[in-house]
Amino acid sequence: MTRCHALTAIVAVFALGAPAAARAYDDKARQDKATQESTTPPPAPLQAANDEDDAVLKLAEPDFTLISLPTSLRLPRFKGAFRVTHRFTRSLGQGDFGDLAADLFSLDSGAIIGLEYRFGIVRNGEIGINRTSDRTIEFFAQYGLARQGKRLPVEISALAAIDGTNNFKDSYSPSLGLIVSRRVSDYAALYVEPIWVNNANPLPKEVADQNDTFMIGLGGRFRVRPTVYVVVEVSPRVSGFKPGVNHGSFAIEKRAGGHMFQLNFSDSFSTLLSQIARGGLTTKDWYMGFNITRKFY
């Protein structure tokens, strides 16, 4: 091949390859742009609009409860959510490992089950009912007072509830409290919840020295994978009636669409505010349980 022919061949190769290279470069540029757009946070006005829209998923706060304590998550108006709570009554420390395994790690034991439904009656406000299998019924209401944003670093909600034993016929226990929370980006949500519970002591008033309980719920939800969370909570009683040990619990949970599936471990069977105020039995008893939540929006 002569020098002229070689030069012609080289030019031809570049001429034929240049369009393909250009197309490849353009495709790569479009792909990089799409990746950048998908990972870039939305503009401030759009982010603010999402924070105001209660139907938009809050990655750091995907559920209305931690384990037993409530969160600041707001239910959209005229929407609903359903929750099942389940606490096995066999202590995980009862017997040796063989006994526990024979009982399928407490799954063969009895359980205290709760069914809850909540409904967004107004914007920022919701009401609900929870009934446990020991025939205690709780009615509750929650209202969002302030939203976390540029003006305020925390979210604040007001909480009111009343429960009654024997299908709401006996021993009524009203509760009042605040939920103060802070979301940390999309990866964590922290909670401080001062709550007062009246008639926490099940003994008659003429026998009981203390009847009320003031407690401070503390908790957090931490997103460790895109749809997996670790949750912790504890409710120390500051004053009043406080038998046994303070309620404490930890859990791991999985989010799947509008569902939350949670496996938890607690030192009590408490799922209602008055039950949390009464605490657990002993420091050695821990129980396995689970929560399932379904949002209808």
PDB file of C-alpha atoms in Angstrom:
ATOM      1  CA  MET A   1       0.000   0.000   0.000  1.00  0.00           C
ATOM      2  CA  THR A   2       1.386   3.394  -0.978  1.00  0.00           C
ATOM      3  CA  ARG A   3       1.603   6.282   1.464  1.00  0.00           C
ATOM      4  CA  CYS A   4      -1.330   7.958  -0.301  1.00  0.00           C
ATOM      5  CA  HIS A   5      -3.480   4.858  -0.003  1.00  0.00           C
ATOM      6  CA  ALA A   6      -2.544   4.489   3.687  1.00  0.00           C
ATOM      7  CA  LEU A   7      -3.448   8.098   4.381  1.00  0.00           C
ATOM      8  CA  THR A   8      -6.744   7.626   2.533  1.00  0.00           C
ATOM      9  CA  ALA A   9      -7.514   4.540   4.615  1.00  0.00           C
ATOM     10  CA  ILE A  10      -6.759   6.334   7.878  1.00  0.00           C
ATOM     11  CA  VAL A  11      -8.986   9.255   6.883  1.00  0.00           C
ATOM     12  CA  ALA A  12     -11.780   6.824   5.939  1.00  0.00           C
ATOM     13  CA  VAL A  13     -11.539   5.044   9.262  1.00  0.00           C
ATOM     14  CA  PHE A  14     -11.797   8.330  11.132  1.00  0.00           C
ATOM     15  CA  ALA A  15     -14.599   9.510   8.888  1.00  0.00           C
ATOM     16  CA  LEU A  16     -16.604   6.350   9.472  1.00  0.00           C
ATOM     17  CA  GLY A  17     -15.778   6.125  13.164  1.00  0.00           C
ATOM     18  CA  ALA A  18     -16.352   9.743  14.065  1.00  0.00           C
ATOM     19  CA  PRO A  19     -20.168   9.611  13.856  1.00  0.00           C
ATOM     20  CA  ALA A  20     -20.235   6.454  15.950  1.00  0.00           C
ATOM     21  CA  ALA A  21     -17.892   8.011  18.480  1.00  0.00           C
ATOM     22  CA  ALA A  22     -19.975  11.152  18.545  1.00  0.00           C
ATOM     23  CA  ARG A  23     -23.136   9.157  19.081  1.00  0.00           C
ATOM     24  CA  ALA A  24     -21.473   7.205  21.872  1.00  0.00           C
ATOM     25  CA  TYR A  25     -20.300  10.456  23.467  1.00  0.00           C
ATOM     26  CA  ASP A  26     -23.790  11.957  23.217  1.00  0.00           C
ATOM     27  CA  ASP A  27     -25.346   8.826  24.727  1.00  0.00           C
ATOM     28  CA  LYS A  28     -22.846   8.916  27.575  1.00  0.00           C
ATOM     29  CA  ALA A  29     -23.548  12.620  28.152  1.00  0.00           C
ATOM     30  CA  ARG A  30     -27.307  12.008  28.250  1.00  0.00           C
ATOM     31  CA  GLN A  31     -26.817   9.112  30.661  1.00  0.00           C
ATOM     32  CA  ASP A  32     -24.622  11.226  32.955  1.00  0.00           C
ATOM     33  CA  LYS A  33     -27.203  14.026  32.860  1.00  0.00           C
ATOM     34  CA  ALA A  34     -30.033  11.650  33.743  1.00  0.00           C
ATOM     35  CA  THR A  35     -27.993  10.201  36.613  1.00  0.00           C
ATOM     36  CA  GLN A  36     -27.195  13.674  37.887  1.00  0.00           C
ATOM     37  CA  GLU A  37     -30.844  14.726  37.700  1.00  0.00           C
ATOM     38  CA  SER A  38     -31.969  11.616  39.585  1.00  0.00           C
ATOM     39  CA  THR A  39     -29.480  12.195  42.405  1.00  0.00           C
ATOM     40  CA  THR A  40     -29.771  15.958  42.625  1.00  0.00           C
ATOM     41  CA  PRO A  41     -32.171  17.150  45.339  1.00  0.00           C
ATOM     42  CA  PRO A  42     -35.278  18.902  44.022  1.00  0.00           C
ATOM     43  CA  PRO A  43     -35.290  22.694  43.967  1.00  0.00           C
ATOM     44  CA  ALA A  44     -36.202  24.419  47.219  1.00  0.00           C
ATOM     45  CA  PRO A  45     -39.760  25.367  46.144  1.00  0.00           C
ATOM     46  CA  LEU A  46     -40.468  21.787  45.045  1.00  0.00           C
ATOM     47  CA  GLN A  47     -38.972  20.374  48.244  1.00  0.00           C
ATOM     48  CA  ALA A  48     -41.100  22.750  50.306  1.00  0.00           C
ATOM     49  CA  ALA A  49     -44.204  21.676  48.376  1.00  0.00           C
ATOM     50  CA  ASN A  50     -43.379  18.012  49.033  1.00  0.00           C
ATOM     51  CA  ASP A  51     -42.963  18.727  52.751  1.00  0.00           C
ATOM     52  CA  GLU A  52     -46.416  20.333  52.794  1.00  0.00           C
ATOM     53  CA  ASP A  53     -48.043  17.444  50.898  1.00  0.00           C
ATOM     54  CA  ASP A  54     -48.965  14.808  53.479  1.00  0.00           C
ATOM     55  CA  ALA A  55     -49.515  12.181  50.772  1.00  0.00           C
ATOM     56  CA  VAL A  56     -45.833  12.307  49.726  1.00  0.00           C
ATOM     57  CA  LEU A  57     -43.696   9.587  51.331  1.00  0.00           C
ATOM     58  CA  LYS A  58     -41.400  10.887  54.079  1.00  0.00           C
ATOM     59  CA  LEU A  59     -38.448   8.517  53.851  1.00  0.00           C
ATOM     60  CA  ALA A  60     -37.266   9.287  57.376  1.00  0.00           C
ATOM     61  CA  GLU A  61     -40.779   9.057  58.834  1.00  0.00           C
ATOM     62  CA  PRO A  62     -42.756   6.406  56.937  1.00  0.00           C
ATOM     63  CA  ASP A  63     -45.136   5.282  59.721  1.00  0.00           C
ATOM     64  CA  PHE A  64     -47.533   6.706  62.312  1.00  0.00           C
ATOM     65  CA  THR A  65     -45.846   4.922  65.218  1.00  0.00           C
ATOM     66  CA  LEU A  66     -42.338   3.944  66.227  1.00  0.00           C
ATOM     67  CA  ILE A  67     -43.096   0.666  68.004  1.00  0.00           C
ATOM     68  CA  SER A  68     -45.755   1.709  70.517  1.00  0.00           C
ATOM     69  CA  LEU A  69     -45.148   5.468  70.706  1.00  0.00           C
ATOM     70  CA  PRO A  70     -46.803   7.747  68.115  1.00  0.00           C
ATOM     71  CA  THR A  71     -44.892   9.806  65.539  1.00  0.00           C
ATOM     72  CA  SER A  72     -45.580  13.195  63.950  1.00  0.00           C
ATOM     73  CA  LEU A  73     -46.495  11.734  60.550  1.00  0.00           C
ATOM     74  CA  ARG A  74     -49.672  13.407  59.302  1.00  0.00           C
ATOM     75  CA  LEU A  75     -52.497  11.520  57.667  1.00  0.00           C
ATOM     76  CA  PRO A  76     -53.903  13.184  54.522  1.00  0.00           C
ATOM     77  CA  ARG A  77     -57.460  14.460  54.779  1.00  0.00           C
ATOM     78  CA  PHE A  78     -60.099  11.759  54.181  1.00  0.00           C
ATOM     79  CA  LYS A  79     -57.435   9.023  53.994  1.00  0.00           C
ATOM     80  CA  GLY A  80     -56.967   6.105  56.359  1.00  0.00           C
ATOM     81  CA  ALA A  81     -54.446   3.661  57.771  1.00  0.00           C
ATOM     82  CA  PHE A  82     -54.790   0.280  59.498  1.00  0.00           C
ATOM     83  CA  ARG A  83     -52.374  -1.316  61.974  1.00  0.00           C
ATOM     84  CA  VAL A  84     -52.078  -4.719  63.636  1.00  0.00           C
ATOM     85  CA  THR A  85     -50.009  -5.094  66.806  1.00  0.00           C
ATOM     86  CA  HIS A  86     -49.043  -8.524  68.120  1.00  0.00           C
ATOM     87  CA  ARG A  87     -47.113  -9.295  71.315  1.00  0.00           C
ATOM     88  CA  PHE A  88     -46.292 -12.907  72.190  1.00  0.00           C
ATOM     89  CA  THR A  89     -46.776 -13.570  75.914  1.00  0.00           C
ATOM     90  CA  ARG A  90     -43.919 -16.068  76.368  1.00  0.00           C
ATOM     91  CA  SER A  91     -40.794 -14.464  77.773  1.00  0.00           C
ATOM     92  CA  LEU A  92     -37.709 -15.041  75.632  1.00  0.00           C
ATOM     93  CA  GLY A  93     -35.769 -15.732  78.838  1.00  0.00           C
ATOM     94  CA  GLN A  94     -38.092 -18.488  80.047  1.00  0.00           C
ATOM     95  CA  GLY A  95     -36.358 -21.874  80.189  1.00  0.00           C
ATOM     96  CA  ASP A  96     -33.240 -22.756  78.189  1.00  0.00           C
ATOM     97  CA  PHE A  97     -32.577 -22.426  74.481  1.00  0.00           C
ATOM     98  CA  GLY A  98     -34.042 -25.862  73.777  1.00  0.00           C
ATOM     99  CA  ASP A  99     -37.307 -24.913  75.467  1.00  0.00           C
ATOM    100  CA  LEU A 100     -37.437 -21.681  73.493  1.00  0.00           C
ATOM    101  CA  ALA A 101     -36.733 -23.467  70.212  1.00  0.00           C
ATOM    102  CA  ALA A 102     -39.377 -26.109  70.992  1.00  0.00           C
ATOM    103  CA  ASP A 103     -41.847 -23.276  71.436  1.00  0.00           C
ATOM    104  CA  LEU A 104     -40.706 -21.891  68.053  1.00  0.00           C
ATOM    105  CA  PHE A 105     -39.145 -18.888  69.781  1.00  0.00           C
ATOM    106  CA  SER A 106     -42.471 -17.978  71.470  1.00  0.00           C
ATOM    107  CA  LEU A 107     -44.601 -18.258  68.299  1.00  0.00           C
ATOM    108  CA  ASP A 108     -46.510 -21.172  69.873  1.00  0.00           C
ATOM    109  CA  SER A 109     -47.480 -19.086  72.881  1.00  0.00           C
ATOM    110  CA  GLY A 110     -50.506 -16.879  73.357  1.00  0.00           C
ATOM    111  CA  ALA A 111     -50.516 -13.263  72.304  1.00  0.00           C
ATOM    112  CA  ILE A 112     -52.032  -9.863  72.961  1.00  0.00           C
ATOM    113  CA  ILE A 113     -53.308  -8.517  69.662  1.00  0.00           C
ATOM    114  CA  GLY A 114     -54.386  -5.003  68.800  1.00  0.00           C
ATOM    115  CA  LEU A 115     -56.335  -3.654  65.828  1.00  0.00           C
ATOM    116  CA  GLU A 116     -56.133   0.046  65.012  1.00  0.00           C
ATOM    117  CA  TYR A 117     -57.707   2.295  62.399  1.00  0.00           C
ATOM    118  CA  ARG A 118     -57.038   6.002  61.949  1.00  0.00           C
ATOM    119  CA  PHE A 119     -58.706   8.524  59.653  1.00  0.00           C
ATOM    120  CA  GLY A 120     -57.698  12.000  58.500  1.00  0.00           C
ATOM    121  CA  ILE A 121     -60.734  14.022  59.482  1.00  0.00           C
ATOM    122  CA  VAL A 122     -59.279  17.473  58.682  1.00  0.00           C
ATOM    123  CA  ARG A 123     -56.028  18.770  57.258  1.00  0.00           C
ATOM    124  CA  ASN A 124     -53.286  18.159  59.863  1.00  0.00           C
ATOM    125  CA  GLY A 125     -55.762  16.308  62.107  1.00  0.00           C
ATOM    126  CA  GLU A 126     -56.682  12.659  62.558  1.00  0.00           C
ATOM    127  CA  ILE A 127     -58.750  10.474  64.846  1.00  0.00           C
ATOM    128  CA  GLY A 128     -58.563   6.770  65.521  1.00  0.00           C
ATOM    129  CA  ILE A 129     -59.559   3.729  67.558  1.00  0.00           C
ATOM    130  CA  ASN A 130     -57.472   0.860  68.883  1.00  0.00           C
ATOM    131  CA  ARG A 131     -58.794  -2.309  70.520  1.00  0.00           C
ATOM    132  CA  THR A 132     -56.555  -4.901  72.154  1.00  0.00           C
ATOM    133  CA  SER A 133     -57.467  -8.513  72.840  1.00  0.00           C
ATOM    134  CA  ASP A 134     -57.659  -7.869  76.607  1.00  0.00           C
ATOM    135  CA  ARG A 135     -60.814  -5.877  75.695  1.00  0.00           C
ATOM    136  CA  THR A 136     -59.295  -2.433  76.213  1.00  0.00           C
ATOM    137  CA  ILE A 137     -60.454   0.198  73.716  1.00  0.00           C
ATOM    138  CA  GLU A 138     -58.594   3.445  73.096  1.00  0.00           C
ATOM    139  CA  PHE A 139     -59.919   6.482  71.208  1.00  0.00           C
ATOM    140  CA  PHE A 140     -57.280   8.996  70.157  1.00  0.00           C
ATOM    141  CA  ALA A 141     -56.850  12.235  68.241  1.00  0.00           C
ATOM    142  CA  GLN A 142     -53.757  13.981  66.936  1.00  0.00           C
ATOM    143  CA  TYR A 143     -53.245  17.432  65.411  1.00  0.00           C
ATOM    144  CA  GLY A 144     -50.146  18.868  63.772  1.00  0.00           C
ATOM    145  CA  LEU A 145     -49.381  22.262  65.304  1.00  0.00           C
ATOM    146  CA  ALA A 146     -46.182  23.200  63.454  1.00  0.00           C
ATOM    147  CA  ARG A 147     -44.156  21.796  60.573  1.00  0.00           C
ATOM    148  CA  GLN A 148     -40.416  21.365  60.396  1.00  0.00           C
ATOM    149  CA  GLY A 149     -38.917  23.849  57.945  1.00  0.00           C
ATOM    150  CA  LYS A 150     -36.755  26.928  57.596  1.00  0.00           C
ATOM    151  CA  ARG A 151     -38.621  28.756  60.344  1.00  0.00           C
ATOM    152  CA  LEU A 152     -38.730  25.884  62.826  1.00  0.00           C
ATOM    153  CA  PRO A 153     -36.216  23.024  63.165  1.00  0.00           C
ATOM    154  CA  VAL A 154     -38.764  20.583  64.637  1.00  0.00           C
ATOM    155  CA  GLU A 155     -42.258  19.265  64.029  1.00  0.00           C
ATOM    156  CA  ILE A 156     -44.823  19.599  66.849  1.00  0.00           C
ATOM    157  CA  SER A 157     -48.086  17.692  67.246  1.00  0.00           C
ATOM    158  CA  ALA A 158     -50.677  17.580  70.028  1.00  0.00           C
ATOM    159  CA  LEU A 159     -52.008  14.233  71.202  1.00  0.00           C
ATOM    160  CA  ALA A 160     -55.097  13.294  73.213  1.00  0.00           C
ATOM    161  CA  ALA A 161     -56.443   9.831  74.031  1.00  0.00           C
ATOM    162  CA  ILE A 162     -58.725   7.960  76.392  1.00  0.00           C
ATOM    163  CA  ASP A 163     -59.030   4.221  76.904  1.00  0.00           C
ATOM    164  CA  GLY A 164     -61.363   2.043  78.892  1.00  0.00           C
ATOM    165  CA  THR A 165     -61.197  -1.579  79.960  1.00  0.00           C
ATOM    166  CA  ASN A 166     -63.976  -4.147  79.470  1.00  0.00           C
ATOM    167  CA  ASN A 167     -64.824  -2.748  76.045  1.00  0.00           C
ATOM    168  CA  PHE A 168     -64.761   0.850  77.269  1.00  0.00           C
ATOM    169  CA  LYS A 169     -67.086   0.188  80.211  1.00  0.00           C
ATOM    170  CA  ASP A 170     -64.639   0.366  83.146  1.00  0.00           C
ATOM    171  CA  SER A 171     -61.458   2.080  84.357  1.00  0.00           C
ATOM    172  CA  TYR A 172     -61.014   5.032  81.997  1.00  0.00           C
ATOM    173  CA  SER A 173     -57.522   6.485  81.465  1.00  0.00           C
ATOM    174  CA  PRO A 174     -57.296   9.807  79.586  1.00  0.00           C
ATOM    175  CA  SER A 175     -53.953  11.034  78.221  1.00  0.00           C
ATOM    176  CA  LEU A 176     -52.578  14.346  76.940  1.00  0.00           C
ATOM    177  CA  GLY A 177     -49.213  14.969  75.340  1.00  0.00           C
ATOM    178  CA  LEU A 178     -46.989  16.565  72.734  1.00  0.00           C
ATOM    179  CA  ILE A 179     -44.884  14.959  70.018  1.00  0.00           C
ATOM    180  CA  VAL A 180     -41.733  16.927  69.176  1.00  0.00           C
ATOM    181  CA  SER A 181     -39.757  15.424  66.327  1.00  0.00           C
ATOM    182  CA  ARG A 182     -36.963  16.225  63.937  1.00  0.00           C
ATOM    183  CA  ARG A 183     -36.233  14.557  60.624  1.00  0.00           C
ATOM    184  CA  VAL A 184     -32.562  14.400  59.682  1.00  0.00           C
ATOM    185  CA  SER A 185     -32.488  14.405  55.874  1.00  0.00           C
ATOM    186  CA  ASP A 186     -34.009  11.131  54.611  1.00  0.00           C
ATOM    187  CA  TYR A 187     -32.126   8.919  57.036  1.00  0.00           C
ATOM    188  CA  ALA A 188     -33.359   9.491  60.588  1.00  0.00           C
ATOM    189  CA  ALA A 189     -36.197  10.859  62.698  1.00  0.00           C
ATOM    190  CA  LEU A 190     -35.847  11.625  66.418  1.00  0.00           C
ATOM    191  CA  TYR A 191     -38.663  12.053  68.961  1.00  0.00           C
ATOM    192  CA  VAL A 192     -39.281  13.570  72.389  1.00  0.00           C
ATOM    193  CA  GLU A 193     -42.825  13.052  73.723  1.00  0.00           C
ATOM    194  CA  PRO A 194     -43.925  14.412  77.117  1.00  0.00           C
ATOM    195  CA  ILE A 195     -47.190  12.637  77.997  1.00  0.00           C
ATOM    196  CA  TRP A 196     -49.473  12.791  81.051  1.00  0.00           C
ATOM    197  CA  VAL A 197     -51.713   9.786  81.787  1.00  0.00           C
ATOM    198  CA  ASN A 198     -54.542   9.964  84.312  1.00  0.00           C
ATOM    199  CA  ASN A 199     -55.729   6.879  86.178  1.00  0.00           C
ATOM    200  CA  ALA A 200     -52.639   4.906  85.199  1.00  0.00           C
ATOM    201  CA  ASN A 201     -52.961   2.995  88.478  1.00  0.00           C
ATOM    202  CA  PRO A 202     -55.606   0.256  88.076  1.00  0.00           C
ATOM    203  CA  LEU A 203     -56.209   0.120  91.853  1.00  0.00           C
ATOM    204  CA  PRO A 204     -59.217   2.025  93.241  1.00  0.00           C
ATOM    205  CA  LYS A 205     -58.526   5.665  94.124  1.00  0.00           C
ATOM    206  CA  GLU A 206     -59.222   5.089  97.815  1.00  0.00           C
ATOM    207  CA  VAL A 207     -56.477   2.438  97.869  1.00  0.00           C
ATOM    208  CA  ALA A 208     -53.906   3.960  95.517  1.00  0.00           C
ATOM    209  CA  ASP A 209     -51.433   6.577  96.784  1.00  0.00           C
ATOM    210  CA  GLN A 210     -50.584   7.729  93.245  1.00  0.00           C
ATOM    211  CA  ASN A 211     -52.961   7.736  90.324  1.00  0.00           C
ATOM    212  CA  ASP A 212     -51.360   9.752  87.509  1.00  0.00           C
ATOM    213  CA  THR A 213     -48.172   9.196  85.546  1.00  0.00           C
ATOM    214  CA  PHE A 214     -46.023  11.731  83.713  1.00  0.00           C
ATOM    215  CA  MET A 215     -43.601  10.153  81.257  1.00  0.00           C
ATOM    216  CA  ILE A 216     -41.302  11.294  78.482  1.00  0.00           C
ATOM    217  CA  GLY A 217     -41.186   9.066  75.418  1.00  0.00           C
ATOM    218  CA  LEU A 218     -37.853   9.028  73.599  1.00  0.00           C
ATOM    219  CA  GLY A 219     -37.240   7.298  70.304  1.00  0.00           C
ATOM    220  CA  GLY A 220     -35.713   7.236  66.875  1.00  0.00           C
ATOM    221  CA  ARG A 221     -36.089   5.628  63.478  1.00  0.00           C
ATOM    222  CA  PHE A 222     -32.946   5.128  61.386  1.00  0.00           C
ATOM    223  CA  ARG A 223     -32.962   4.219  57.696  1.00  0.00           C
ATOM    224  CA  VAL A 224     -30.100   1.757  57.179  1.00  0.00           C
ATOM    225  CA  ARG A 225     -31.108   0.565  53.692  1.00  0.00           C
ATOM    226  CA  PRO A 226     -33.418   2.119  51.072  1.00  0.00           C
ATOM    227  CA  THR A 227     -36.444   0.327  52.574  1.00  0.00           C
ATOM    228  CA  VAL A 228     -35.063  -1.073  55.856  1.00  0.00           C
ATOM    229  CA  TYR A 229     -35.164   0.718  59.227  1.00  0.00           C
ATOM    230  CA  VAL A 230     -33.939   0.192  62.784  1.00  0.00           C
ATOM    231  CA  VAL A 231     -36.248   1.596  65.484  1.00  0.00           C
ATOM    232  CA  VAL A 232     -35.729   2.187  69.216  1.00  0.00           C
ATOM    233  CA  GLU A 233     -37.930   3.706  71.931  1.00  0.00           C
ATOM    234  CA  VAL A 234     -38.034   4.067  75.707  1.00  0.00           C
ATOM    235  CA  SER A 235     -40.565   5.760  77.995  1.00  0.00           C
ATOM    236  CA  PRO A 236     -39.110   6.727  81.392  1.00  0.00           C
ATOM    237  CA  ARG A 237     -41.740   7.744  83.982  1.00  0.00           C
ATOM    238  CA  VAL A 238     -40.668  11.061  85.494  1.00  0.00           C
ATOM    239  CA  SER A 239     -43.246  11.251  88.276  1.00  0.00           C
ATOM    240  CA  GLY A 240     -46.383   9.668  89.643  1.00  0.00           C
ATOM    241  CA  PHE A 241     -47.352   6.010  89.439  1.00  0.00           C
ATOM    242  CA  LYS A 242     -44.405   4.040  88.021  1.00  0.00           C
ATOM    243  CA  PRO A 243     -44.303   0.342  88.959  1.00  0.00           C
ATOM    244  CA  GLY A 244     -42.060  -2.260  87.374  1.00  0.00           C
ATOM    245  CA  VAL A 245     -39.582  -1.118  84.738  1.00  0.00           C
ATOM    246  CA  ASN A 246     -39.836   1.600  82.129  1.00  0.00           C
ATOM    247  CA  HIS A 247     -41.185   0.459  78.796  1.00  0.00           C
ATOM    248  CA  GLY A 248     -38.408  -0.102  76.265  1.00  0.00           C
ATOM    249  CA  SER A 249     -38.347  -1.656  72.819  1.00  0.00           C
ATOM    250  CA  PHE A 250     -36.271  -2.044  69.665  1.00  0.00           C
ATOM    251  CA  ALA A 251     -37.184  -3.306  66.206  1.00  0.00           C
ATOM    252  CA  ILE A 252     -36.197  -3.841  62.613  1.00  0.00           C
ATOM    253  CA  GLU A 253     -38.700  -3.135  59.865  1.00  0.00           C
ATOM    254  CA  LYS A 254     -39.185  -3.296  56.124  1.00  0.00           C
ATOM    255  CA  ARG A 255     -41.184  -0.871  53.981  1.00  0.00           C
ATOM    256  CA  ALA A 256     -42.968  -2.310  50.933  1.00  0.00           C
ATOM    257  CA  GLY A 257     -45.150   0.208  49.132  1.00  0.00           C
ATOM    258  CA  GLY A 258     -47.900   1.254  51.523  1.00  0.00           C
ATOM    259  CA  HIS A 259     -47.020  -1.523  53.996  1.00  0.00           C
ATOM    260  CA  MET A 260     -44.662  -1.518  56.976  1.00  0.00           C
ATOM    261  CA  PHE A 261     -43.600  -4.882  58.421  1.00  0.00           C
ATOM    262  CA  GLN A 262     -41.895  -4.671  61.825  1.00  0.00           C
ATOM    263  CA  LEU A 263     -40.338  -7.315  64.084  1.00  0.00           C
ATOM    264  CA  ASN A 264     -39.899  -5.954  67.609  1.00  0.00           C
ATOM    265  CA  PHE A 265     -38.627  -6.926  71.052  1.00  0.00           C
ATOM    266  CA  SER A 266     -40.039  -5.275  74.194  1.00  0.00           C
ATOM    267  CA  ASP A 267     -39.910  -5.543  77.970  1.00  0.00           C
ATOM    268  CA  SER A 268     -43.698  -5.163  78.144  1.00  0.00           C
ATOM    269  CA  PHE A 269     -46.847  -5.889  76.137  1.00  0.00           C
ATOM    270  CA  SER A 270     -47.668  -2.160  75.989  1.00  0.00           C
ATOM    271  CA  THR A 271     -49.218  -0.721  72.848  1.00  0.00           C
ATOM    272  CA  LEU A 272     -51.585   1.885  74.382  1.00  0.00           C
ATOM    273  CA  LEU A 273     -50.543   5.015  76.280  1.00  0.00           C
ATOM    274  CA  SER A 274     -51.973   3.874  79.635  1.00  0.00           C
ATOM    275  CA  GLN A 275     -50.197   0.527  79.239  1.00  0.00           C
ATOM    276  CA  ILE A 276     -46.898   2.280  78.519  1.00  0.00           C
ATOM    277  CA  ALA A 277     -47.406   4.369  81.678  1.00  0.00           C
ATOM    278  CA  ARG A 278     -47.709   1.158  83.723  1.00  0.00           C
ATOM    279  CA  GLY A 279     -44.378  -0.132  82.375  1.00  0.00           C
ATOM    280  CA  GLY A 280     -43.064  -3.672  82.253  1.00  0.00           C
ATOM    281  CA  LEU A 281     -43.005  -6.406  84.883  1.00  0.00           C
ATOM    282  CA  THR A 282     -39.314  -7.166  85.510  1.00  0.00           C
ATOM    283  CA  THR A 283     -35.955  -6.281  84.024  1.00  0.00           C
ATOM    284  CA  LYS A 284     -35.418  -9.881  82.851  1.00  0.00           C
ATOM    285  CA  ASP A 285     -38.545 -10.387  80.746  1.00  0.00           C
ATOM    286  CA  TRP A 286     -38.376  -9.522  77.040  1.00  0.00           C
ATOM    287  CA  TYR A 287     -41.006 -10.485  74.510  1.00  0.00           C
ATOM    288  CA  MET A 288     -41.079 -10.783  70.747  1.00  0.00           C
ATOM    289  CA  GLY A 289     -43.815  -9.203  68.655  1.00  0.00           C
ATOM    290  CA  PHE A 290     -44.617  -7.550  65.381  1.00  0.00           C
ATOM    291  CA  ASN A 291     -46.515  -4.634  63.863  1.00  0.00           C
ATOM    292  CA  ILE A 292     -48.059  -4.429  60.394  1.00  0.00           C
ATOM    293  CA  THR A 293     -49.286  -1.108  58.995  1.00  0.00           C
ATOM    294  CA  ARG A 294     -51.193  -0.479  55.772  1.00  0.00           C
ATOM    295  CA  LYS A 295     -51.782   3.004  54.373  1.00  0.00           C
ATOM    296  CA  PHE A 296     -54.798   3.580  52.155  1.00  0.00           C
ATOM    297  CA  TYR A 297     -53.374   6.332  49.971  1.00  0.00           C
TER     298      TYR A 297
END
